[in-house]
Amino acid sequence: MSGAALGLEIVFVFFLALFLLHRYGDFKKQHRLVIIATLLAWYLCFLIVFILPLDVSTTIYNRCKLAVNSSPAESNGSYVTLAPSKQKCFKPWSYIPDGIMPIFWRVVYWTSQFLTWILLPFMQSYARSGGFSITGKIKTALIENAIYYGTYLLIFGAFLIYVAVNPNFNLQWNQLQTIGIAAANTWGLFLLVLLLGYGLVEIPRSHWNGAKRGYLLMKTYFKAAKLMTEKADAEENLEDIMEEVRKVSESIKYNHPLRKCVDTILKKCPTEYQERMGRNMDDYEDFDERQNSYPSEKSLAKLHKQVIYSVQRHRRTQVQWQILLEQAFYLEDVAKNESSATRQFVHTFHSQEPENKIIQYFYTPTVEWYWECLLRPWFYRVLAVVLATFSVIVVWSECTFFSTKPVLSLFAVFIQLAEKTYNYIYIEMACFLTIFFLSICVYSTVFRIRVFNYYYLASHHQTDAYSLLFSGMLFCRLTPPLCLNFLGLTHMDATISHKKTQPTAYTSIMGSMRVLSFIADGFYIYYPMLVVILCIATYFSLGTRCLNLLGFQQFMGDSEMTSDLIDEGKELIRRVLQALGKAAAQSRPRWPQVRARGAPGPALEQEWKERYGNRDDSTRSRAVHTDQKESSFSETNANRPLSKYTRSNGRTERDRIELLQDAEPLDFNADSVNDDPLESDAGRYQPGGRYLSMSRSKIFDDV
């Protein structure tokens, strides 16, 4: 079994990183170099987290061997005796032979540092560049990163000068290497504590709130209102960009030297816009430099960059809207089925994707009802309590891990108790659970945080190349200080325990932090205590309240704006549900797509009429009135210049059926109907039917 555990974890972590990258990235459309660089960054960071417990168990075994084979007189005080001299040391099942781990950590660490400080920032600028040639993109990337690299050289130079003027130090290569590692870890630890303080509170709270169906449904309505605003803004921005592309395409003819650049831009446009612009082209008309003013290559590169960004944002909002609708329908179904007397889960709309027959056989409507309506809330509550307990232990250990006599860090107590009996399986499981929980708190915040549209990790293959590369940079910068913090919590770091024991292989490649004593004895020990203040601020949602005061809409239960957006989102979901219900009732072939799980065709139609008959009556009475009001949104934009590709206002059957893909929120002035037990009082809207969420142009997520 020597080295087998290391090989198995290397393979497992690779497929784990590949799975996550496939969920967020798009292998078919994104550049291969972007996929490979991001995969390598994620893979190395996850690998450090999974392999470090093996390093700990191997180090404890090596300490035992050293204590058994040498006495205190023979060791000359180099090592501390950790076990009786006659006690036999048992080799762990995951033992890694000597010499492998130092080489392994050295390769993994320096590769990740090369990625995060040199390669990935350059690739970010390269991927975001609008240049039409490799040379042009490289030039743009170098110019954009000149200030970036200069800042880090300045920081490294400050550390170098500090060591040079200090007479107690002699500059050597190992010390210079330690200074670089200390600078990188200091930056990473600063960001690590911020993200950890948020995750320690938000993760247990999110699971506790996951047991509240009403809370999740209200938050989904809130997200629907915000997402509709972003969706409308993305489509409007895309139309404006496509109008500029049309003008450029019509001005630059087929024999112009810059026509190749225009063709490159057209390839990035959606297919429908390409067809419309292609029909208006006159390929036989020559260009005349004396009569027309043509854009420069620099302006075309800027337009190319805008096209890539606007198309990606438009596609992302469309997919997110579809996903949010499915989530809202699911939560509404759960609320309706909770009072079901038959205890069989009935779906309002069934997924059009074919289900696995094995899952369909075992996961029957009865099993689904017991899980969704009865067991799942309690499971989330129990999980929230367990996670909250872990969070309390982490906060306590972060504030007391510097104390060695007595040992107050609970993680250090657990490891030392297992070390006395050499229970390696317990040691590895305790280490893995500890560092895994810390990683979840930090990494989940990285996945959830959003800075306007600058950085945003969106699932279902909707993350752009820039955000993928940026996440790889964050992971590579956060993982080394995270592992050092874990070793400090467990007192496996000699800098914290103040014992002359054999260090772990991971600590050995970091060098002695005593070169910079104010960092080793000050910042690394006392700065993590700030996690207490951050946890308190997160618990009382101080950050959310500040953003809400600044005008960025956040989900807050005691806010009037939040309740207005909830009502708006509820109305949006109701209108979509109503449109789909009308389409299903009027078209027989659509019945199989709107069927209850496990119910036959005739029985389904009868159940549909019994369940939604009152809605159909109110729908017919409001059909004419609603159709007359739905064109008011385009009338409110009459003062804005219309682009060439503005959609027509004709009401067709396809428009009513495909309200899921409606580009902009429709105005609603009709009276509210409380025929749904989930709906309460009428939604609050501004005069004229304009949605309140349209009053903001910038979107923040819950972070």
XYZ file of C-alpha atoms in Angstrom:
703
model
C 0.000 0.000 0.000
C 3.076 2.270 0.031
C 2.221 5.277 -2.144
C -1.068 3.729 -3.326
C -3.178 6.196 -1.339
C -1.240 9.083 -2.880
C -1.856 7.766 -6.393
C -5.567 7.179 -5.779
C -6.088 10.677 -4.409
C -4.200 12.227 -7.331
C -6.562 10.534 -9.798
C -9.700 11.260 -7.756
C -8.893 14.952 -7.325
C -8.267 15.319 -11.057
C -11.744 14.080 -11.943
C -13.249 16.227 -9.168
C -11.636 19.355 -10.609
C -12.657 18.321 -14.131
C -16.273 17.842 -13.030
C -16.484 21.260 -11.364
C -14.838 22.981 -14.320
C -17.285 21.296 -16.699
C -20.168 22.619 -14.595
C -18.987 26.221 -14.729
C -16.980 26.395 -17.958
C -17.832 25.559 -21.546
C -15.388 23.097 -23.093
C -16.804 23.524 -26.597
C -16.739 27.320 -26.903
C -13.927 28.484 -24.648
C -10.287 28.424 -25.677
C -8.370 25.271 -24.835
C -5.569 27.168 -23.132
C -8.101 28.817 -20.801
C -9.605 25.445 -19.912
C -6.193 23.832 -19.347
C -4.845 26.695 -17.216
C -7.973 26.865 -15.057
C -8.110 23.088 -14.676
C -4.459 22.990 -13.628
C -4.966 25.760 -11.050
C -8.064 24.136 -9.537
C -6.469 20.695 -9.619
C -3.306 21.756 -7.773
C -5.270 23.579 -5.071
C -7.664 20.690 -4.462
C -4.704 18.313 -4.489
C -2.980 20.199 -1.665
C -6.118 19.961 0.469
C -6.537 16.203 -0.065
C -2.861 15.198 0.265
C -1.997 17.243 3.360
C -3.633 14.751 5.842
C -1.367 12.017 4.417
C 1.615 14.262 5.034
C 0.527 14.715 8.661
C 0.161 10.973 9.339
C 3.499 10.234 7.656
C 5.217 12.933 9.739
C 3.805 11.508 12.989
C 5.115 8.062 12.020
C 8.553 9.468 11.211
C 8.630 11.249 14.579
C 7.811 7.969 16.292
C 10.601 6.144 14.462
C 13.055 8.870 15.349
C 12.036 8.767 19.018
C 12.328 4.966 19.169
C 15.682 4.743 17.415
C 17.357 7.582 19.320
C 17.594 8.589 22.949
C 17.692 12.184 24.194
C 21.469 11.895 24.734
C 22.026 10.658 21.183
C 19.797 13.295 19.650
C 21.746 16.169 21.287
C 18.534 18.052 21.811
C 17.735 18.131 18.102
C 14.418 16.386 18.538
C 11.982 15.897 21.366
C 11.140 12.348 22.415
C 7.502 11.780 21.500
C 7.216 8.135 22.487
C 8.874 5.701 24.899
C 12.116 4.324 23.523
C 10.861 0.732 23.611
C 7.454 1.375 22.055
C 6.906 -0.051 18.601
C 5.749 2.289 15.836
C 3.094 1.012 13.445
C 3.372 2.099 9.846
C 0.203 3.818 8.592
C -1.664 2.264 5.695
C -1.147 5.452 3.677
C 2.555 5.811 4.428
C 4.496 7.688 1.770
C 8.206 6.770 1.430
C 10.842 9.310 2.371
C 11.886 11.754 -0.290
C 8.613 11.729 -2.246
C 6.609 14.332 -0.354
C 9.244 17.130 -0.383
C 9.622 16.837 -4.156
C 5.869 16.580 -4.604
C 5.133 19.686 -2.520
C 7.909 21.666 -4.187
C 6.539 20.954 -7.661
C 2.909 21.628 -6.677
C 3.637 24.808 -4.738
C 5.912 26.545 -7.224
C 3.716 25.562 -10.153
C 0.687 27.101 -8.461
C 2.671 30.256 -7.664
C 3.815 30.558 -11.266
C 0.208 30.249 -12.380
C -1.246 32.798 -9.975
C 1.413 35.511 -10.257
C 2.575 35.284 -13.878
C 0.627 33.076 -16.280
C -3.014 33.518 -15.254
C -2.938 37.352 -15.043
C -1.394 37.448 -18.507
C -3.992 35.015 -19.854
C -6.772 37.117 -18.335
C -5.745 40.147 -20.341
C -5.164 37.993 -23.412
C -8.629 36.398 -23.216
C -10.345 39.734 -22.642
C -8.468 41.503 -25.411
C -10.325 42.430 -28.596
C -7.283 42.104 -30.838
C -7.525 40.269 -34.149
C -4.060 38.663 -34.101
C -1.936 36.825 -31.570
C 0.662 39.591 -31.655
C -1.948 42.258 -30.970
C -3.428 40.348 -28.039
C -0.006 39.719 -26.503
C 0.861 43.407 -26.815
C -2.385 44.411 -25.124
C -1.851 41.868 -22.336
C 1.682 43.105 -21.658
C 0.565 46.716 -21.440
C -2.325 45.915 -19.078
C -0.098 43.836 -16.782
C 2.750 46.347 -16.588
C 1.198 48.121 -13.574
C 0.098 44.777 -12.104
C 3.596 43.286 -12.115
C 5.177 46.582 -11.060
C 3.084 46.667 -7.882
C 4.242 43.232 -6.763
C 7.864 44.014 -7.573
C 7.547 47.082 -5.359
C 6.208 44.988 -2.457
C 8.953 42.392 -2.877
C 11.548 45.152 -3.021
C 10.289 46.572 0.286
C 10.768 43.182 1.982
C 14.186 42.855 0.372
C 15.331 46.252 1.630
C 14.114 45.435 5.136
C 16.222 42.290 5.276
C 19.227 43.968 3.634
C 19.469 46.841 6.132
C 18.946 44.570 9.122
C 22.417 43.652 10.454
C 21.123 40.434 12.011
C 20.576 38.819 8.635
C 22.906 37.727 5.892
C 21.213 37.657 2.514
C 21.219 34.160 1.086
C 19.175 32.470 -1.585
C 17.105 30.473 0.910
C 16.255 33.640 2.795
C 15.260 35.452 -0.392
C 13.045 32.508 -1.243
C 11.475 32.681 2.217
C 10.816 36.407 1.795
C 8.925 35.735 -1.438
C 6.887 32.967 0.188
C 6.133 35.184 3.200
C 4.952 38.029 0.964
C 2.620 35.718 -0.980
C 1.259 34.058 2.163
C 0.680 37.414 3.869
C -1.473 38.610 0.991
C -3.323 35.288 0.896
C -3.913 35.216 4.671
C -5.343 38.723 4.576
C -7.975 37.647 2.024
C -8.410 34.213 3.623
C -9.669 35.593 6.945
C -12.188 37.829 5.166
C -13.666 34.936 3.195
C -13.493 32.521 6.132
C -15.365 34.907 8.441
C -18.216 35.075 5.942
C -18.353 31.340 5.206
C -18.295 30.201 8.844
C -21.625 31.958 9.432
C -23.288 31.922 6.041
C -22.918 28.211 5.283
C -24.745 26.970 8.446
C -27.321 29.749 8.091
C -28.000 28.943 4.431
C -28.660 25.289 5.305
C -30.921 26.306 8.196
C -32.877 28.618 5.911
C -32.989 25.798 3.351
C -35.455 24.045 5.657
C -37.804 27.042 5.426
C -39.876 26.644 2.283
C -41.488 30.025 2.617
C -38.107 31.714 2.993
C -36.673 30.025 -0.106
C -39.753 30.860 -2.156
C -39.665 34.532 -1.170
C -35.953 34.715 -1.970
C -36.582 33.106 -5.354
C -39.214 35.737 -6.132
C -36.703 38.404 -5.121
C -34.050 36.929 -7.426
C -36.561 36.724 -10.268
C -37.265 40.451 -10.079
C -33.555 41.315 -10.028
C -32.685 38.858 -12.775
C -35.429 40.196 -15.036
C -33.867 43.642 -14.694
C -30.431 42.318 -15.599
C -31.893 40.255 -18.422
C -33.620 43.281 -19.945
C -30.484 45.377 -19.558
C -28.361 42.658 -21.204
C -30.679 42.445 -24.208
C -30.832 46.200 -24.583
C -27.041 46.392 -24.428
C -26.748 43.599 -27.000
C -29.087 45.393 -29.393
C -27.077 48.601 -29.082
C -23.823 46.757 -29.780
C -25.370 44.932 -32.732
C -26.521 48.266 -34.142
C -22.932 49.517 -34.030
C -21.753 46.319 -35.703
C -24.335 46.782 -38.449
C -23.170 50.310 -39.158
C -19.530 49.211 -39.273
C -20.396 46.242 -41.501
C -22.269 48.461 -43.952
C -19.512 51.080 -44.102
C -16.570 48.688 -44.563
C -17.055 46.862 -47.878
C -15.788 43.520 -49.034
C -12.518 44.849 -50.522
C -11.556 47.093 -47.595
C -8.299 46.098 -45.787
C -10.162 45.921 -42.467
C -12.942 43.703 -43.805
C -11.307 40.629 -42.256
C -11.588 42.259 -38.840
C -15.280 42.952 -39.430
C -15.859 39.333 -40.481
C -14.183 38.194 -37.271
C -16.571 40.375 -35.264
C -19.584 39.061 -37.180
C -18.640 35.477 -36.314
C -18.983 36.335 -32.606
C -22.506 37.742 -33.073
C -25.646 35.632 -32.522
C -26.894 33.754 -35.591
C -30.097 35.775 -35.978
C -28.147 39.024 -36.140
C -25.671 37.565 -38.610
C -28.508 36.605 -40.956
C -30.131 40.035 -40.757
C -26.887 41.867 -41.417
C -26.003 39.458 -44.212
C -29.221 40.246 -46.084
C -28.400 43.964 -46.100
C -24.871 43.574 -47.500
C -23.982 44.662 -51.009
C -20.878 42.686 -51.905
C -20.391 44.449 -55.230
C -20.088 47.991 -53.898
C -16.511 49.243 -53.604
C -15.298 51.492 -50.825
C -14.088 55.033 -51.366
C -11.577 56.439 -48.883
C -12.267 60.022 -49.971
C -16.015 59.923 -49.361
C -16.339 57.911 -46.129
C -14.591 58.009 -42.770
C -13.738 54.474 -41.706
C -13.069 53.234 -38.167
C -9.540 52.386 -37.166
C -8.299 48.950 -36.225
C -8.076 50.069 -32.589
C -11.750 51.035 -32.527
C -12.662 47.717 -34.161
C -10.708 45.882 -31.469
C -12.678 47.757 -28.828
C -15.937 46.869 -30.580
C -14.820 43.225 -30.807
C -14.252 43.186 -27.048
C -17.698 44.669 -26.413
C -19.358 42.090 -28.678
C -17.729 39.170 -26.842
C -18.789 40.539 -23.457
C -22.369 41.446 -24.445
C -23.053 38.098 -26.151
C -21.719 36.156 -23.153
C -23.774 38.222 -20.715
C -26.933 37.866 -22.807
C -26.586 34.099 -23.053
C -25.866 33.815 -19.328
C -28.957 35.769 -18.270
C -31.158 33.708 -20.597
C -29.969 30.427 -19.090
C -30.191 31.736 -15.535
C -33.760 32.872 -16.132
C -34.740 29.387 -17.270
C -33.079 27.825 -14.218
C -34.715 30.292 -11.851
C -38.143 29.558 -13.304
C -37.654 25.833 -12.744
C -36.598 26.507 -9.153
C -39.641 28.709 -8.533
C -42.011 26.088 -10.011
C -40.407 23.412 -7.828
C -40.752 25.438 -4.607
C -44.357 26.262 -5.417
C -45.057 22.577 -6.045
C -43.519 21.666 -2.685
C -45.717 24.212 -0.914
C -48.825 22.886 -2.658
C -48.009 19.225 -2.012
C -47.377 19.664 1.709
C -51.121 19.514 2.347
C -51.703 16.614 -0.031
C -53.902 13.872 1.447
C -52.670 11.195 -0.999
C -49.013 11.795 -0.037
C -47.931 11.634 -3.655
C -45.854 14.428 -5.142
C -47.548 16.032 -8.175
C -45.557 18.318 -10.464
C -47.238 21.229 -12.185
C -44.766 21.010 -15.053
C -42.710 17.957 -15.737
C -39.171 18.242 -17.034
C -38.883 17.722 -20.788
C -35.601 15.861 -20.357
C -35.947 12.050 -20.184
C -35.464 10.675 -16.693
C -33.338 7.729 -15.708
C -35.532 4.652 -15.529
C -33.712 3.316 -12.466
C -34.206 6.580 -10.574
C -37.805 6.760 -11.742
C -38.405 3.211 -10.467
C -37.083 3.832 -6.941
C -37.869 7.548 -6.631
C -41.639 7.154 -6.899
C -44.107 10.017 -6.271
C -44.699 8.664 -2.763
C -40.971 8.542 -1.941
C -40.542 11.996 -3.421
C -43.346 13.382 -1.240
C -41.851 11.975 1.973
C -38.413 13.324 1.081
C -39.383 16.763 -0.179
C -42.204 17.537 2.258
C -41.200 15.661 5.401
C -37.576 14.471 5.635
C -35.620 17.084 3.726
C -36.396 20.038 6.065
C -35.280 18.029 9.103
C -32.154 16.836 7.302
C -31.193 20.438 6.537
C -31.791 21.458 10.156
C -29.587 18.681 11.520
C -26.886 19.481 8.966
C -27.059 23.170 9.891
C -26.549 22.335 13.584
C -23.525 20.158 12.765
C -21.989 22.854 10.565
C -22.652 25.506 13.201
C -20.833 23.338 15.766
C -17.842 23.080 13.430
C -17.902 26.844 12.956
C -17.814 27.466 16.708
C -14.857 25.082 17.088
C -12.981 26.837 14.264
C -13.572 30.295 15.739
C -12.428 29.132 19.190
C -9.324 27.456 17.770
C -8.431 30.503 15.635
C -8.403 32.637 18.782
C -6.433 30.188 20.971
C -4.129 28.171 18.680
C -1.062 30.207 19.780
C -1.407 28.825 23.336
C 0.749 25.722 23.813
C 0.658 25.384 27.627
C -2.152 24.582 28.077
C -3.273 23.525 24.636
C -6.557 25.330 23.988
C -7.066 24.659 20.293
C -9.572 21.821 20.060
C -8.132 20.568 16.778
C -4.687 20.312 18.370
C -6.190 18.426 21.317
C -7.845 15.890 18.992
C -4.658 15.290 16.996
C -2.453 14.935 20.081
C -4.821 12.425 21.659
C -4.760 10.312 18.507
C -0.980 10.723 18.246
C -0.480 9.030 21.618
C -2.186 5.837 20.388
C -0.951 6.199 16.788
C -4.441 5.806 15.410
C -3.540 6.951 11.898
C -7.002 6.464 10.424
C -8.480 8.747 13.080
C -5.674 11.275 12.522
C -6.242 11.367 8.774
C -10.021 11.596 9.112
C -9.783 14.389 11.695
C -7.306 16.296 9.550
C -9.336 15.785 6.393
C -12.626 16.902 7.956
C -10.954 19.969 9.464
C -9.212 21.183 6.331
C -12.178 20.178 4.155
C -14.548 22.302 6.241
C -12.138 25.250 6.124
C -11.840 24.831 2.357
C -15.616 24.697 1.900
C -16.033 27.928 3.880
C -13.410 29.710 1.783
C -14.001 28.214 -1.666
C -17.796 28.451 -1.481
C -17.451 32.180 -0.860
C -15.252 32.442 -3.958
C -17.946 30.678 -5.992
C -20.758 32.844 -4.587
C -19.148 36.270 -4.563
C -19.919 38.662 -7.386
C -18.386 42.031 -8.190
C -20.889 43.646 -10.578
C -20.234 41.889 -13.911
C -16.454 42.010 -13.486
C -16.168 38.651 -11.722
C -18.987 36.129 -11.581
C -18.921 32.321 -11.494
C -22.175 31.110 -13.057
C -23.048 27.415 -13.248
C -24.458 25.526 -16.241
C -21.459 26.451 -18.449
C -22.139 30.206 -18.258
C -18.861 31.486 -16.744
C -16.682 33.542 -19.056
C -12.948 32.986 -19.519
C -11.956 36.009 -17.449
C -13.878 34.818 -14.363
C -12.545 31.268 -14.693
C -8.955 32.488 -14.784
C -9.601 34.889 -11.919
C -10.993 32.055 -9.780
C -7.868 30.013 -10.518
C -5.740 32.926 -9.323
C -7.727 33.209 -6.092
C -7.506 29.477 -5.379
C -3.736 29.418 -5.889
C -3.270 32.403 -3.572
C -5.640 31.201 -0.847
C -4.661 27.519 -0.588
C -1.058 27.819 0.782
C -2.000 30.152 3.678
C -5.087 28.001 4.294
C -2.870 24.933 4.758
C -0.441 26.827 6.975
C -3.360 28.014 9.073
C -4.588 24.425 9.369
C -1.147 23.214 10.487
C -1.112 26.006 13.064
C -4.544 25.018 14.398
C -3.337 21.420 14.874
C 0.090 22.490 16.249
C 1.860 20.581 13.491
C 3.763 23.756 12.620
C 6.921 24.166 14.703
C 6.571 27.954 14.471
C 3.362 27.702 16.505
C 4.159 24.783 18.825
C 7.716 26.083 19.600
C 9.004 22.501 19.643
C 12.090 21.187 17.905
C 10.244 18.358 16.236
C 10.490 17.025 12.722
C 8.352 19.323 10.537
C 5.922 18.177 7.919
C 7.157 18.039 4.353
C 4.810 20.874 3.448
C 6.241 23.138 6.160
C 9.801 22.343 5.133
C 9.399 23.839 1.659
C 8.078 27.073 3.167
C 11.363 27.714 4.949
C 11.776 29.281 8.358
C 9.557 32.303 8.809
C 11.949 33.527 11.499
C 13.637 35.547 8.774
C 10.711 37.975 9.181
C 9.974 37.767 12.889
C 7.266 40.447 12.897
C 5.271 38.294 10.456
C 5.962 34.919 12.100
C 5.338 36.080 15.682
C 2.809 38.815 14.998
C 0.719 38.802 11.836
C 0.399 35.016 11.423
C -0.723 34.580 15.042
C -2.910 37.557 15.867
C -4.478 38.496 12.538
C -6.672 35.315 12.350
C -8.399 36.497 15.542
C -10.233 39.070 13.425
C -12.394 36.202 12.216
C -14.509 36.751 15.364
C -15.375 40.308 14.324
C -16.122 39.208 10.764
C -18.386 36.415 11.972
C -20.337 38.849 14.149
C -20.663 41.282 11.240
C -21.881 38.474 8.968
C -24.360 37.186 11.559
C -26.029 40.599 11.827
C -25.754 41.118 8.032
C -23.883 44.394 8.395
C -22.428 44.157 4.908
C -25.833 43.493 3.388
C -27.358 46.414 5.247
C -24.589 48.772 4.120
C -25.050 47.761 0.483
C -28.785 48.211 0.826
C -28.289 51.727 2.207
C -26.011 52.538 -0.742
C -28.802 51.619 -3.152
C -27.816 48.054 -4.074
C -30.862 45.843 -3.649
C -30.269 43.061 -1.117
C -32.616 40.434 0.288
C -33.631 41.716 3.725
C -36.815 40.621 5.435
C -37.430 43.953 7.156
C -36.953 46.121 4.056
C -39.818 47.694 2.145
C -37.869 47.507 -1.109
C -37.352 43.771 -0.559
C -41.091 43.189 -0.117
C -41.782 45.231 -3.259
C -39.345 43.146 -5.283
C -40.818 39.934 -3.844
C -44.269 41.001 -5.029
C -42.845 41.887 -8.411
C -41.090 38.534 -8.755
C -44.236 36.698 -7.651
C -46.190 38.463 -10.385
C -43.554 37.581 -13.001
C -43.660 33.897 -12.044
C -47.484 33.923 -12.020
C -47.624 35.399 -15.508
C -45.200 32.799 -16.852
C -47.178 30.007 -15.186
C -50.404 31.408 -16.571
C -49.016 31.646 -20.107
C -47.763 28.062 -20.004
C -51.107 26.902 -18.627
C -52.965 28.588 -21.485
C -50.606 27.055 -24.034
C -51.077 23.594 -22.510
C -54.873 23.933 -22.418
C -55.136 25.132 -26.024
C -52.702 22.673 -27.592
C -53.256 18.934 -27.112
C -49.777 17.898 -28.301
C -48.285 19.899 -25.418
C -50.035 17.755 -22.779
C -47.154 15.249 -22.463
C -44.858 18.139 -21.483
C -47.254 19.309 -18.740
C -48.132 16.037 -17.097
C -48.073 14.867 -13.524
C -45.497 12.298 -12.712
C -46.865 8.795 -12.850
C -50.387 9.844 -13.976
C -51.962 8.551 -17.245
C -53.093 10.908 -20.004
C -56.907 11.047 -19.396
C -56.477 11.150 -15.643
C -54.009 14.010 -16.002
C -56.431 16.143 -18.040
C -59.186 15.649 -15.468
C -56.785 16.463 -12.605
C -55.568 19.575 -14.444
C -59.140 20.858 -14.890
C -60.017 20.198 -11.248
C -56.865 21.883 -10.006
C -56.648 24.870 -12.337
C -60.224 25.306 -13.466
C -60.683 28.507 -11.430
C -57.572 29.940 -13.049
C -58.861 29.301 -16.559
C -62.055 31.264 -15.833
C -60.143 34.257 -14.556
C -57.671 33.913 -17.398
C -60.413 34.118 -20.023
C -61.952 37.168 -18.364
C -58.618 38.982 -18.374
C -57.272 37.827 -21.744
C -58.357 40.853 -23.777
C -57.421 43.320 -21.066
C -53.937 41.790 -20.613
C -53.205 41.741 -24.351
C -54.057 45.416 -24.597
C -51.710 46.281 -21.746
C -48.708 44.185 -22.781
C -47.590 46.633 -25.452
C -47.183 49.532 -23.015
C -43.533 48.709 -22.323
C -42.516 49.501 -25.888
C -44.540 52.721 -25.763
C -42.625 53.929 -22.713
C -39.420 53.674 -24.731
C -40.731 55.756 -27.628
C -38.397 58.603 -26.776
C -35.343 56.345 -27.131
C -33.971 55.884 -30.661
C -35.048 52.513 -31.989
C -32.371 50.172 -33.228
C -32.740 48.245 -36.405
C -33.437 45.015 -34.597
C -36.201 46.072 -32.196
C -38.762 43.321 -31.837
C -42.200 43.864 -33.278
C -45.195 44.377 -30.998
C -47.442 41.920 -32.800
C -49.043 39.416 -30.483
C -48.727 35.935 -31.877
C -49.345 32.542 -30.418
C -45.602 31.979 -30.246
C -45.148 35.113 -28.097
C -47.666 33.892 -25.555
C -46.257 30.377 -25.409
C -42.620 31.412 -25.157
C -42.953 33.961 -22.414
C -40.039 32.146 -20.833
C -37.810 33.797 -23.414
C -39.363 37.252 -23.232
C -36.594 39.806 -23.392
C -38.085 42.545 -21.217
C -40.575 42.603 -18.322
C -44.104 43.354 -19.473
C -46.088 46.107 -17.826
C -48.928 44.915 -15.659
C -51.889 47.069 -14.686
C -54.588 44.449 -14.238
C -56.183 43.680 -10.917
C -54.498 41.046 -8.809
C -56.101 37.655 -8.472
C -55.621 35.680 -5.276
C -56.710 32.317 -6.634
C -53.419 30.715 -5.650
C -53.000 29.754 -1.988
C -49.371 30.813 -2.226
C -50.260 34.398 -3.220
C -51.104 36.948 -0.572
C -51.936 40.606 -1.039
C -51.525 42.333 -4.357
C -48.050 43.329 -5.449
C -46.918 46.884 -5.042
C -45.837 48.638 -8.218
C -45.034 52.148 -9.247
C -47.651 54.128 -11.164
C -47.730 53.319 -14.845
C -46.952 49.647 -14.338
C -43.150 50.032 -14.334
C -41.359 47.420 -12.248
C -39.414 48.705 -9.275
C -36.352 46.633 -10.080
C -35.922 48.608 -13.305
C -34.840 51.589 -11.204
C -31.386 50.084 -10.646
C -28.804 49.346 -13.302
C -26.142 47.622 -11.207
C -26.681 44.221 -9.648
C -24.989 42.825 -6.550
C -25.414 39.274 -5.399
C -26.023 38.384 -1.764
C -22.287 38.702 -1.014
